[in-house]
Coordinates of C-alpha atoms in Angstrom, one line a residue:
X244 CA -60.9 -22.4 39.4
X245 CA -58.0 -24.8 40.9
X246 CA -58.7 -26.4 43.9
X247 CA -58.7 -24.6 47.4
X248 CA -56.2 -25.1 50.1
X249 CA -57.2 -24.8 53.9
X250 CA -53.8 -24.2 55.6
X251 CA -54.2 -24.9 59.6
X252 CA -51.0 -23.5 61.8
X253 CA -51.9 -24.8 65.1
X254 CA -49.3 -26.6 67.6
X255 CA -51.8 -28.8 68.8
X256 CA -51.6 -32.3 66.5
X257 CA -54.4 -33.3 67.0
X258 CA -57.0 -30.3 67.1
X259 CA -54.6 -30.1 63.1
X260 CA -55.6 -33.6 63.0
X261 CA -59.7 -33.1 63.9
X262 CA -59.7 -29.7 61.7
X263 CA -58.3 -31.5 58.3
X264 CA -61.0 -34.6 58.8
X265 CA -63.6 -32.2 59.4
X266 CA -62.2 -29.8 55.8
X267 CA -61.8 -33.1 53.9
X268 CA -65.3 -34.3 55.1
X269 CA -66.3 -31.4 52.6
X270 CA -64.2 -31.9 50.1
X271 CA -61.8 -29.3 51.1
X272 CA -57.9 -30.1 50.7
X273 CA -56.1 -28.8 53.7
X274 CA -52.6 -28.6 55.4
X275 CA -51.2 -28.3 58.4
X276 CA -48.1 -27.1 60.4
X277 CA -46.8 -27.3 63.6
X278 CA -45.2 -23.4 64.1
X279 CA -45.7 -20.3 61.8
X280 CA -41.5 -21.2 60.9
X281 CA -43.0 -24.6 59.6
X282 CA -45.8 -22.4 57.2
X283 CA -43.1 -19.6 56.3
X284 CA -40.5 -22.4 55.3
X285 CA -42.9 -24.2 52.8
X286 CA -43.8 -22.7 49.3
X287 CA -47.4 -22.0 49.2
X288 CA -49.3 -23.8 45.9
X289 CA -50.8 -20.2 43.7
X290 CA -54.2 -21.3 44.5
X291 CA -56.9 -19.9 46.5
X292 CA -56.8 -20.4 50.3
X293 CA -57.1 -19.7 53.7
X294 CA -55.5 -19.4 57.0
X295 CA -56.8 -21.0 60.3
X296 CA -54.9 -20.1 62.5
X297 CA -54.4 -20.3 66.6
X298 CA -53.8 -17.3 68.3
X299 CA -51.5 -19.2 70.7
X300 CA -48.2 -20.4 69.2
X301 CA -44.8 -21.1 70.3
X302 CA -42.6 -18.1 69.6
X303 CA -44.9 -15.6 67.9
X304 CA -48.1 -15.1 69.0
X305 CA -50.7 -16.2 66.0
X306 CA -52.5 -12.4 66.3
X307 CA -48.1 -10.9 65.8
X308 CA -47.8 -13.2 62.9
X309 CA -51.3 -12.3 61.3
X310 CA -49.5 -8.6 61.0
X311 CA -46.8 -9.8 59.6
X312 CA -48.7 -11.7 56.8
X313 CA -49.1 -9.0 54.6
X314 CA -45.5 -7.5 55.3
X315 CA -44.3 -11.2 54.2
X316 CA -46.1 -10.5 50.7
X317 CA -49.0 -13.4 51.8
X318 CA -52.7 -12.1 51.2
X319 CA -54.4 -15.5 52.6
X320 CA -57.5 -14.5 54.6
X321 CA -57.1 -15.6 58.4
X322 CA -59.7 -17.2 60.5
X323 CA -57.9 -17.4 64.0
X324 CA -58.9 -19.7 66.7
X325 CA -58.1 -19.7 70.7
X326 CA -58.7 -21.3 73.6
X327 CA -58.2 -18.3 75.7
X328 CA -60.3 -15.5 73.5
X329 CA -61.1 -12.7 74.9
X330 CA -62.5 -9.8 73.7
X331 CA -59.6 -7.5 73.2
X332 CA -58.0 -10.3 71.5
X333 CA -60.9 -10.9 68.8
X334 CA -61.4 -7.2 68.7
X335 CA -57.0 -6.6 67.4
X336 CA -57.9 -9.9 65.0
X337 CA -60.8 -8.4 63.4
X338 CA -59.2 -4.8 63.1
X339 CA -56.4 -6.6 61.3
X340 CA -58.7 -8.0 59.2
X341 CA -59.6 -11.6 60.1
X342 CA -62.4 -13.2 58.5
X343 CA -63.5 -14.5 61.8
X344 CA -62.7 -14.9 65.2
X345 CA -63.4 -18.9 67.0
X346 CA -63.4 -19.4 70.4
X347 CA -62.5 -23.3 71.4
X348 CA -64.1 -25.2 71.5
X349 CA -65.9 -24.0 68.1
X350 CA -69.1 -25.8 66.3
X351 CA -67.9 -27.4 63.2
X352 CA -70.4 -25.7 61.2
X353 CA -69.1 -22.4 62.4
X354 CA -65.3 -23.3 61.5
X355 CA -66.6 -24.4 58.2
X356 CA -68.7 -20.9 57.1
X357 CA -65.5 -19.1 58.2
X358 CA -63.4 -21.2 56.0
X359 CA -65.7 -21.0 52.9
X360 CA -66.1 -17.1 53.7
X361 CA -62.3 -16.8 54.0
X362 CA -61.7 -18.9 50.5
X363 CA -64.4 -16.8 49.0
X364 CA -62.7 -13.8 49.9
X365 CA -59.7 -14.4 48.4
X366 CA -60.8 -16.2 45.3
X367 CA -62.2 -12.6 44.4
X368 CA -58.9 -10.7 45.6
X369 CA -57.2 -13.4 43.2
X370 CA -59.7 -12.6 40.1
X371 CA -59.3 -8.4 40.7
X372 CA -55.8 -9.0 40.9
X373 CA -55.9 -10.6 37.5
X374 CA -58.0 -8.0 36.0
X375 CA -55.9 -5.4 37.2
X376 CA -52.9 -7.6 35.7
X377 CA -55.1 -8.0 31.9
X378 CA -55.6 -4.2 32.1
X379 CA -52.0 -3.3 32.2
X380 CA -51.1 -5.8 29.4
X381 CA -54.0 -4.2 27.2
X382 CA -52.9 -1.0 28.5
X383 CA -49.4 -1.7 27.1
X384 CA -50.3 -2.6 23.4
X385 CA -51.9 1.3 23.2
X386 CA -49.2 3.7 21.4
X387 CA -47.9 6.8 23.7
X388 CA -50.6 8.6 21.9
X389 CA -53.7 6.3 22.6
X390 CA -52.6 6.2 25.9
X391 CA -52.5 9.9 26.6
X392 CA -55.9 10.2 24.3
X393 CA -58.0 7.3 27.0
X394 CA -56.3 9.3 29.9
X395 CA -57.7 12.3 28.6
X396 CA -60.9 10.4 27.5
X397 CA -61.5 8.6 30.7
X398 CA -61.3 11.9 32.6
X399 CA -64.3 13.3 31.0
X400 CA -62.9 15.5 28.5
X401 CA -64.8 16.2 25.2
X402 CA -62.7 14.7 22.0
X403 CA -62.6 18.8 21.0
X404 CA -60.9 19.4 24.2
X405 CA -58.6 16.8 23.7
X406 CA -57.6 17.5 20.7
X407 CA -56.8 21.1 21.6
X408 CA -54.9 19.9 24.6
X409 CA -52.7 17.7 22.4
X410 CA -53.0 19.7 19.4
X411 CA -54.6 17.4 17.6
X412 CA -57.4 17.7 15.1
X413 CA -60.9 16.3 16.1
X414 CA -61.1 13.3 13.5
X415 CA -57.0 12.4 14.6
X416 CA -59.0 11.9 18.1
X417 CA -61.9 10.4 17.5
X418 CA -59.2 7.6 15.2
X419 CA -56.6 6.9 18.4
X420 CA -60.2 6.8 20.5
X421 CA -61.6 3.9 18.9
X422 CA -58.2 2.1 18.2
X423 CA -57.8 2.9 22.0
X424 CA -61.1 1.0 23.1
X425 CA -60.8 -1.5 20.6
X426 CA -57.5 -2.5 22.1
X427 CA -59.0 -2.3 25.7
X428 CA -61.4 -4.5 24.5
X429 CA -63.8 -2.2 26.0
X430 CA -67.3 -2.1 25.0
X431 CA -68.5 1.5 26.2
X432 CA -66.8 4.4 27.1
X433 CA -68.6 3.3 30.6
X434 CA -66.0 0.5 30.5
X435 CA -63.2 2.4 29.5
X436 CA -63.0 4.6 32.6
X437 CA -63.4 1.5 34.8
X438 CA -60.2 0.4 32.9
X439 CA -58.5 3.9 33.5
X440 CA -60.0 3.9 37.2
X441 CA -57.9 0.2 37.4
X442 CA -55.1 1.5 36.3
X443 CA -54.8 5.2 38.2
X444 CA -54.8 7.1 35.3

């Protein structure tokens, strides 16, 4: 897996400064920006990551930009830190689905489990995606008949069903069947309807 990136939008120079030390004390790349404008404006490296970032910022509050994240097409979990938390505050960041919430000033340990939760987190999000991405190639090799025979399939019906749906005979079935899970790669029919589940069939 390609190394992980620990991106840190905090005004505060120095509080970037203390929280990239402390990442690359574990052997964690990080980098930091001054302003959300300074994050938005550089192209983000395809690797998994995370977002520690302060709830107080010049222009946009850091809780405002953690809502527009996902509008912005950026799925980095968000670990937001504040010096002025309060418990409405954490409550909005959690609901909007912040890995954790860090009051300042925060135990290093503390910063750190959020970080390696928050990298965690999207390192999965970035293997399902890929899945999801295999699926559809697979998916896209079947012919229009294999395809409608595993939607059929994966939906529980019996290959005699299916082959009176399509007006097929039995043995026709059972053929684009196997050719169908052989170019799923799929090793049960257990596995198929995961595959169809993945793709909304």
């Amino acid at each position: 897996m390609p190394e992980a990136i620990v991106h840190i939008v905090d005004d505060d120079a120095s509080l970037a400064d203390s929280l990239g030390s402390l990442f690359r004390s574990v052997g964690l790349q990080s980098c930091a920006y001054g302003s959300t404008t300074a994050f938005l404006d550089t192209e983000l490296p395809d690797v998994p990551g995370c977002l520690v970032l302060d709830v107080r910022l010049p222009g946009v509050s850091g809780l405002d930009f953690q809502g527009q994240l996902a509008d912005l097409g950026i799925r980095l979990p968000v670990v937001l830190m504040t010096g002025h938390g309060d418990i409405p505050m954490s409550v909005r960041g959690m609901k909007a689905g912040a890995v954790d919430f860090l009051p300042k000033p925060f135990r290093d340990q503390d910063m750190l489990d959020a970080v390696a939760a928050g990298i965690a987190r999207d390192g999965a999000r970035r293997l399902a995606e890929g899945e999801r991405v295999r699926v559809r190639d697979l998916f896209a090799t079947l012919s229009p008949r294999e395809q409608q025979v595993m939607a059929l399939v994966t939906a529980g019906k019996l290959n005699k069903q299916v082959a009176g749906d399509l007006g097929l005979s039995e043995i026709t079935v059972k053929i684009h069947r196997g050719s169908a899970m052989r170019k799923m790669q799929a090793r049960s029919l257990a596995d198929l309807v995961r595959m169809a589940e993945a793709l909304g069939l």
